[in-house]
PDB file of N, CA and C in Angstrom:
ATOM      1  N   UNK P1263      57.074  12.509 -17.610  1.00 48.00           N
ATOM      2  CA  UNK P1263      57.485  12.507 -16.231  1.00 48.00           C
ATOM      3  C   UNK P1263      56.268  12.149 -15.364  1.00 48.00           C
ATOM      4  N   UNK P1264      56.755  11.129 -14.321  1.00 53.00           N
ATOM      5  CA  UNK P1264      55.556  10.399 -13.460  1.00 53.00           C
ATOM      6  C   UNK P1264      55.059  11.962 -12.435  1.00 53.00           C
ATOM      7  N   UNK P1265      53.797  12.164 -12.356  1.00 65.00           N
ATOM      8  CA  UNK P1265      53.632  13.004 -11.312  1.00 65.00           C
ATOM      9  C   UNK P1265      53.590  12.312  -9.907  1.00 65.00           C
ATOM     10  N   UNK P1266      53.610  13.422  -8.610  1.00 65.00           N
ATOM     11  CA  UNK P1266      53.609  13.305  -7.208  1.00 65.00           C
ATOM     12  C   UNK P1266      52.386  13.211  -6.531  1.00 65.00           C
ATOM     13  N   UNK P1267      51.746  12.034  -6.420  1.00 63.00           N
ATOM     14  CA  UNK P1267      50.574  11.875  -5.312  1.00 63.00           C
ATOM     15  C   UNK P1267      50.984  11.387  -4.211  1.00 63.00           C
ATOM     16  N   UNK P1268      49.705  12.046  -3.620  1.00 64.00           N
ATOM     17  CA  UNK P1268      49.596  12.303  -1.960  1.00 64.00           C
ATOM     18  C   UNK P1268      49.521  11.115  -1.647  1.00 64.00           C
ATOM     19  N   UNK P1269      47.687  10.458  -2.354  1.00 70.00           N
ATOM     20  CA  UNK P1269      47.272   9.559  -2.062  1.00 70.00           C
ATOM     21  C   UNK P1269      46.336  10.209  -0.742  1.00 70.00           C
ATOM     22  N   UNK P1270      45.699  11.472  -0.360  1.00 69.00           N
ATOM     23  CA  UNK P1270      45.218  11.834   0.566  1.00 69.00           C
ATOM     24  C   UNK P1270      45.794  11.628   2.130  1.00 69.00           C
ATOM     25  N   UNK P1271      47.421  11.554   2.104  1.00 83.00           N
ATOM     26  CA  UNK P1271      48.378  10.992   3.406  1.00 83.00           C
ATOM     27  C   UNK P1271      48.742  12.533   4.068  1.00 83.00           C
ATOM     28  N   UNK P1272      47.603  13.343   4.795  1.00 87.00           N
ATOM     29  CA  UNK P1272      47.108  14.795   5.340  1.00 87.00           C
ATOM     30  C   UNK P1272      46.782  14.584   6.336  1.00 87.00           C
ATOM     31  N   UNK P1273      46.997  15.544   7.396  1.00 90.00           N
ATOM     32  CA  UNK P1273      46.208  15.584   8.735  1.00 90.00           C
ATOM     33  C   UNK P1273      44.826  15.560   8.156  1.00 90.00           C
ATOM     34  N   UNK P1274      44.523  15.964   7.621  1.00 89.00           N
ATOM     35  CA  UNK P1274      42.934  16.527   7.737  1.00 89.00           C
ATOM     36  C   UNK P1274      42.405  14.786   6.974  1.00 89.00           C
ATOM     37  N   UNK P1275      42.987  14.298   6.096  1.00 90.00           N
ATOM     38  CA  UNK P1275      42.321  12.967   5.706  1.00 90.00           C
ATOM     39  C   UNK P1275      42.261  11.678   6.835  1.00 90.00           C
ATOM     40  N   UNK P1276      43.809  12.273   7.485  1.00 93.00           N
ATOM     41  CA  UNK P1276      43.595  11.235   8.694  1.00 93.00           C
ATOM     42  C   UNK P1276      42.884  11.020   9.788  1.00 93.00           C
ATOM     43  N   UNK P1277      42.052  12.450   9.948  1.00 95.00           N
ATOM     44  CA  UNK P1277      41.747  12.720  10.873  1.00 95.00           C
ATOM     45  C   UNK P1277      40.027  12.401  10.405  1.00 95.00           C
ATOM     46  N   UNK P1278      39.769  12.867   9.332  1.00 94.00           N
ATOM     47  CA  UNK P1278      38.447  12.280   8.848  1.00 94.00           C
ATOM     48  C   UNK P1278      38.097  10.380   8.722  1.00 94.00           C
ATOM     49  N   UNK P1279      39.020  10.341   8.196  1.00 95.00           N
ATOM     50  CA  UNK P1279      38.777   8.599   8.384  1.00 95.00           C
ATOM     51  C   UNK P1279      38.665   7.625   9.615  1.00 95.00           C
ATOM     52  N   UNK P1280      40.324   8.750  10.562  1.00 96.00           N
ATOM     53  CA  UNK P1280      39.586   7.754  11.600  1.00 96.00           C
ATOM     54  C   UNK P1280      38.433   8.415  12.151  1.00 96.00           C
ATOM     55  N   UNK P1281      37.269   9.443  12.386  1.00 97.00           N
ATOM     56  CA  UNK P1281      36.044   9.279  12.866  1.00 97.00           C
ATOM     57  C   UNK P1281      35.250   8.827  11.917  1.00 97.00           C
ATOM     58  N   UNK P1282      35.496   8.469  10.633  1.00 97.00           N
ATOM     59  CA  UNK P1282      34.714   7.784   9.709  1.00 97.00           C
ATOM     60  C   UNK P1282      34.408   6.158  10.699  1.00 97.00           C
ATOM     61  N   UNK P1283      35.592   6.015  10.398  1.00 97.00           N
ATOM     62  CA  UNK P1283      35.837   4.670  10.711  1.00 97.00           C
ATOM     63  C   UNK P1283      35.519   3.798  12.592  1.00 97.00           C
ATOM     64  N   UNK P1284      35.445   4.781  13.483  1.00 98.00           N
ATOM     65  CA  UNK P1284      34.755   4.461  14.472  1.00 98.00           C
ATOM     66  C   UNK P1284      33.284   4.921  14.631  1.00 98.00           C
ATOM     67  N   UNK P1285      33.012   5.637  13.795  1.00 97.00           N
ATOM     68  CA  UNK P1285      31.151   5.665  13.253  1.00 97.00           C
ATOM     69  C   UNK P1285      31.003   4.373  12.714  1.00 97.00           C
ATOM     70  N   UNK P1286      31.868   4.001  11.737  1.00 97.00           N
ATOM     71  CA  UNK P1286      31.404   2.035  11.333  1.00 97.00           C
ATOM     72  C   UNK P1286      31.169   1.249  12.587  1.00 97.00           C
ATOM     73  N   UNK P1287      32.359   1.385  13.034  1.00 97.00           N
ATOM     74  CA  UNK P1287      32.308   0.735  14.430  1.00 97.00           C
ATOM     75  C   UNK P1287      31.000   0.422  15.384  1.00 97.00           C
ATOM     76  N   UNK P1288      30.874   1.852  15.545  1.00 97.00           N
ATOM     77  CA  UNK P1288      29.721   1.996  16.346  1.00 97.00           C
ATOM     78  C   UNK P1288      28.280   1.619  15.505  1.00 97.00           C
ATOM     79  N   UNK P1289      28.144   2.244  14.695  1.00 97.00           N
ATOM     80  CA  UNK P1289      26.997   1.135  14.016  1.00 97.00           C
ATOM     81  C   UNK P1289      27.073  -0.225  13.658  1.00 97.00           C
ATOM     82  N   UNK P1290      28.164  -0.694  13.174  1.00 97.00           N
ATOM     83  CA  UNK P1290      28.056  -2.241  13.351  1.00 97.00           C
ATOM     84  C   UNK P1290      27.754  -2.943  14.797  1.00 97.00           C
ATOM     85  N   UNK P1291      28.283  -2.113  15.604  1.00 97.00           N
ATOM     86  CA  UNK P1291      27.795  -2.579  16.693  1.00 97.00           C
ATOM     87  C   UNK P1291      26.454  -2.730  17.213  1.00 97.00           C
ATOM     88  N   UNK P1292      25.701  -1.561  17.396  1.00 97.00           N
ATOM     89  CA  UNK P1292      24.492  -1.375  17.421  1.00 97.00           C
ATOM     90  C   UNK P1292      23.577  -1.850  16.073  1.00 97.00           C
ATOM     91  N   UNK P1293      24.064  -2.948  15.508  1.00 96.00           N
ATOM     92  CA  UNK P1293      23.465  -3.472  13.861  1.00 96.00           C
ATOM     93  C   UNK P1293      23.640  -4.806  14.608  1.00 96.00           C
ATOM     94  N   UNK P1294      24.546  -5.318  15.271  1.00 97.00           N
ATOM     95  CA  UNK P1294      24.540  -6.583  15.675  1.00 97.00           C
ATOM     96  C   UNK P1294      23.461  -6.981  17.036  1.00 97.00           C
ATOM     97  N   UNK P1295      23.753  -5.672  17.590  1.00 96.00           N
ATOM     98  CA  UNK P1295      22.944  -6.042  18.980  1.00 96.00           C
ATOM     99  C   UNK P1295      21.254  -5.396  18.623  1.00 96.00           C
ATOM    100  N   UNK P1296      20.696  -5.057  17.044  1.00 95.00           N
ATOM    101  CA  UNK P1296      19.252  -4.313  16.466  1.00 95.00           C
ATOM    102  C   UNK P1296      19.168  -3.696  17.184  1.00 95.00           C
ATOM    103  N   UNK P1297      19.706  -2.446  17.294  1.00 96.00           N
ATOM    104  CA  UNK P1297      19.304  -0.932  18.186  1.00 96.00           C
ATOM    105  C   UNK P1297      19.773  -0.292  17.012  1.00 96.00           C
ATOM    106  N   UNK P1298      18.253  -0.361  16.274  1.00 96.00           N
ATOM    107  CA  UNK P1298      18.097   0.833  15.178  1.00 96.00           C
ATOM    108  C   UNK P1298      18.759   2.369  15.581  1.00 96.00           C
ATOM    109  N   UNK P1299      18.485   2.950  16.805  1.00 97.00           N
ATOM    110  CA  UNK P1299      18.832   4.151  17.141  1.00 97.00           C
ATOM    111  C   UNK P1299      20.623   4.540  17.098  1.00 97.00           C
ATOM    112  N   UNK P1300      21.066   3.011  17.144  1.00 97.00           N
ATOM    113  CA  UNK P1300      22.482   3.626  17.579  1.00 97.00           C
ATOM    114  C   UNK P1300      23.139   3.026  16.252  1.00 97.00           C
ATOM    115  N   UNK P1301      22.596   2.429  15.270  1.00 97.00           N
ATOM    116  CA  UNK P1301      23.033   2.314  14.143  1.00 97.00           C
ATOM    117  C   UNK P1301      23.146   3.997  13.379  1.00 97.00           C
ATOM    118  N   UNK P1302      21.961   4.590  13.814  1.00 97.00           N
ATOM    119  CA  UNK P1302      21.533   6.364  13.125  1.00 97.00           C
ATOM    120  C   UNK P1302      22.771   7.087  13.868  1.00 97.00           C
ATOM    121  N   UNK P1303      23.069   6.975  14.634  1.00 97.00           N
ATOM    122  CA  UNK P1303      24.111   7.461  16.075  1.00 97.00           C
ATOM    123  C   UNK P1303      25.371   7.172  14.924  1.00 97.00           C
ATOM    124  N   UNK P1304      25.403   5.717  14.276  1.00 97.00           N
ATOM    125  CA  UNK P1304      26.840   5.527  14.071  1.00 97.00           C
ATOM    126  C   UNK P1304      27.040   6.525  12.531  1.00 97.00           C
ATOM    127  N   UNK P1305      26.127   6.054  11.983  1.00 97.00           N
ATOM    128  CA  UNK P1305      26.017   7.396  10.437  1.00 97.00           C
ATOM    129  C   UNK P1305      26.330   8.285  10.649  1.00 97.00           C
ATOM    130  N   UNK P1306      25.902   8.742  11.566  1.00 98.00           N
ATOM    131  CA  UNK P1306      25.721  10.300  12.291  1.00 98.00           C
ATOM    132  C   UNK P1306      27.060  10.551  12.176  1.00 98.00           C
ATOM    133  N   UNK P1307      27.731   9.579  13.546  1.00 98.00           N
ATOM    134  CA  UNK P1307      29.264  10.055  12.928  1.00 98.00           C
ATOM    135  C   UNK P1307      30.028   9.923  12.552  1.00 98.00           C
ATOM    136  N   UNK P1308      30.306   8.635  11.053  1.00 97.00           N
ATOM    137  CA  UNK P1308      30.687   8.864  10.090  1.00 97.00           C
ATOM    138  C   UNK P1308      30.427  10.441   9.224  1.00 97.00           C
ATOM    139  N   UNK P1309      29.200  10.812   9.475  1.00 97.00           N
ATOM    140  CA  UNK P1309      28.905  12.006   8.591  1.00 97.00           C
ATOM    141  C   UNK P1309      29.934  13.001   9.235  1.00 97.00           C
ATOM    142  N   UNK P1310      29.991  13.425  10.494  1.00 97.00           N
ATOM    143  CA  UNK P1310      31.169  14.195  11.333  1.00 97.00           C
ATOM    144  C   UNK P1310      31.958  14.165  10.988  1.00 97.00           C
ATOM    145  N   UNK P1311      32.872  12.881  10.160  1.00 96.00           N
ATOM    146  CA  UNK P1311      34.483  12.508   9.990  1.00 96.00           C
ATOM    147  C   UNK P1311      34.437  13.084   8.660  1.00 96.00           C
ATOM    148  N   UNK P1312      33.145  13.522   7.693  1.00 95.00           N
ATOM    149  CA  UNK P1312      33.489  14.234   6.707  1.00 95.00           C
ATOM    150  C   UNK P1312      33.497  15.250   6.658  1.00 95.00           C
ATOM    151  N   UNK P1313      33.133  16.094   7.704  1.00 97.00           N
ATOM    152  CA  UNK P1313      32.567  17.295   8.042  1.00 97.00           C
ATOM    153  C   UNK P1313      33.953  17.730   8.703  1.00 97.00           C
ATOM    154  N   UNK P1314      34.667  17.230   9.398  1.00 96.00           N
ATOM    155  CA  UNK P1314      35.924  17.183   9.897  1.00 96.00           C
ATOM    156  C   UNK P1314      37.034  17.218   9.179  1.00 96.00           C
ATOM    157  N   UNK P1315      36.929  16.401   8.225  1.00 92.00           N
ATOM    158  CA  UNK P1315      38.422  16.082   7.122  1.00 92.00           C
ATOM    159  C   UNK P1315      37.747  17.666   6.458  1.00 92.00           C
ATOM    160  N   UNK P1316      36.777  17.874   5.827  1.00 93.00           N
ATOM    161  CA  UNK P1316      36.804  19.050   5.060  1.00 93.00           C
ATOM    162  C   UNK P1316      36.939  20.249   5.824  1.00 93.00           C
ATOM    163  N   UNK P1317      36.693  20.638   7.352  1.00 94.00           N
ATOM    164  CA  UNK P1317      36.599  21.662   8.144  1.00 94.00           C
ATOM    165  C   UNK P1317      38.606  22.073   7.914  1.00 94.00           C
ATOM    166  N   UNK P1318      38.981  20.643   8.471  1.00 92.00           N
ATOM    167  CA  UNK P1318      40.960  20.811   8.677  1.00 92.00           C
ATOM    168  C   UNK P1318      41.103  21.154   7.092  1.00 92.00           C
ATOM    169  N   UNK P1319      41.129  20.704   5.965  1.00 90.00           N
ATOM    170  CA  UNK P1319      41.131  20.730   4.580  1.00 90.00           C
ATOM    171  C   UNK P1319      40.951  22.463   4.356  1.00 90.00           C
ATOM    172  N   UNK P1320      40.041  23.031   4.516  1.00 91.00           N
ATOM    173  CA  UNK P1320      39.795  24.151   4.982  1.00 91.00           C
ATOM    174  C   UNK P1320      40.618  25.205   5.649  1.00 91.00           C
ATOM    175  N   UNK P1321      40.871  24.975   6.380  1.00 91.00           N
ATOM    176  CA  UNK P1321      41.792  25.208   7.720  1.00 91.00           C
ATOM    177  C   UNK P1321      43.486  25.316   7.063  1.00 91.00           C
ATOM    178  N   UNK P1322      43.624  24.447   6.089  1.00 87.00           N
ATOM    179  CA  UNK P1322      44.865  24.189   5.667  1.00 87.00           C
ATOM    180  C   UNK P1322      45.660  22.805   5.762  1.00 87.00           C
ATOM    181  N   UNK P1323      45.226  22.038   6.079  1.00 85.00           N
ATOM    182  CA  UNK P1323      45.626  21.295   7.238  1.00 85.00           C
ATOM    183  C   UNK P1323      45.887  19.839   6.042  1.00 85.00           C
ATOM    184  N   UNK P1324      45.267  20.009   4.782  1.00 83.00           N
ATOM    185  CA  UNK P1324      45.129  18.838   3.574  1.00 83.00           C
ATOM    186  C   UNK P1324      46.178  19.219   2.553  1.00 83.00           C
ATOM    187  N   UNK P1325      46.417  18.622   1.316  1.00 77.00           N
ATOM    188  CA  UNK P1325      47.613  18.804   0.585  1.00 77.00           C
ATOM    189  C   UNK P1325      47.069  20.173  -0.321  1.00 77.00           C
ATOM    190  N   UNK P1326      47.691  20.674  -1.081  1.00 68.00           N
ATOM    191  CA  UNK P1326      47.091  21.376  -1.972  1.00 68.00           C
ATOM    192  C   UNK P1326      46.771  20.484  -3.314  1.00 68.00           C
ATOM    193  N   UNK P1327      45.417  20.882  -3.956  1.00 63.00           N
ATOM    194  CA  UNK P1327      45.185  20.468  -5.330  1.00 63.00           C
ATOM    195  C   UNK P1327      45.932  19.713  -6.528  1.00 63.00           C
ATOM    196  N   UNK P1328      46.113  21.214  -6.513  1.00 63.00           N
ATOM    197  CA  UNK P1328      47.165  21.218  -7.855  1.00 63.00           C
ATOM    198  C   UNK P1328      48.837  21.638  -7.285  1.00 63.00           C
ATOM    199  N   UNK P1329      49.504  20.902  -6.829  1.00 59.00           N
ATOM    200  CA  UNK P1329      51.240  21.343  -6.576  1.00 59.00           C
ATOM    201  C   UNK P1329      52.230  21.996  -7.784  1.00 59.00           C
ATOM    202  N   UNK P1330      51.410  21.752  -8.739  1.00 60.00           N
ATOM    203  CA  UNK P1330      51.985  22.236 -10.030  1.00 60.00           C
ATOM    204  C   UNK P1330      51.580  23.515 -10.634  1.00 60.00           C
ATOM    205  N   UNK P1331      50.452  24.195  -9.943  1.00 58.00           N
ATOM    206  CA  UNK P1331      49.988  25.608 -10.423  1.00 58.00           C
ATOM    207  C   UNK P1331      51.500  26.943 -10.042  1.00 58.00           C
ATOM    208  N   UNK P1332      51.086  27.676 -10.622  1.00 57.00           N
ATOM    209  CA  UNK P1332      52.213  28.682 -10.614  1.00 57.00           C
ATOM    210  C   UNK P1332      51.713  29.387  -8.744  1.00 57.00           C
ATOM    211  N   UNK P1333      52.009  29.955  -8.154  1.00 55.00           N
ATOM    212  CA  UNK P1333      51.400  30.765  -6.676  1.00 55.00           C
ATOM    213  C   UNK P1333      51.341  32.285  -7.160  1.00 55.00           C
TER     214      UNK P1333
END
């Protein structure tokens, strides 16, 4: 029997990617225009959007693990 994935489709994953993903933003930006500082700015908060997806994950807010454990 095929098992049930998520595929990480959670508040808490969605919510991490997109500040992942406007930290790219923002450092590509500041990578195009060489402002070393705001490239560090954009890492920075990509690093937040993981800090975020795991805070909600935490929180409850992500799928559970294992759906197949006994409770």
């Amino acid at each position: 029997m095929a098992k049930h994935y998520h595929h990480g489709n959670s508040p808490a994953a969605w919510t991490g990617v997109i500040i992942a993903f406007i930290g790219f933003c923002i450092g590509g930006a500041f990578t195009v225009t060489a402002q070393p500082i705001g490239v560090v700015a954009g890492l920075v908060v990509v690093g937040l959007g993981g800090v975020a997806g795991l805070v909600m994950r935490s929180m409850g807010l992500g799928h559970d693990p294992n759906p197949d454990a006994p409770h």
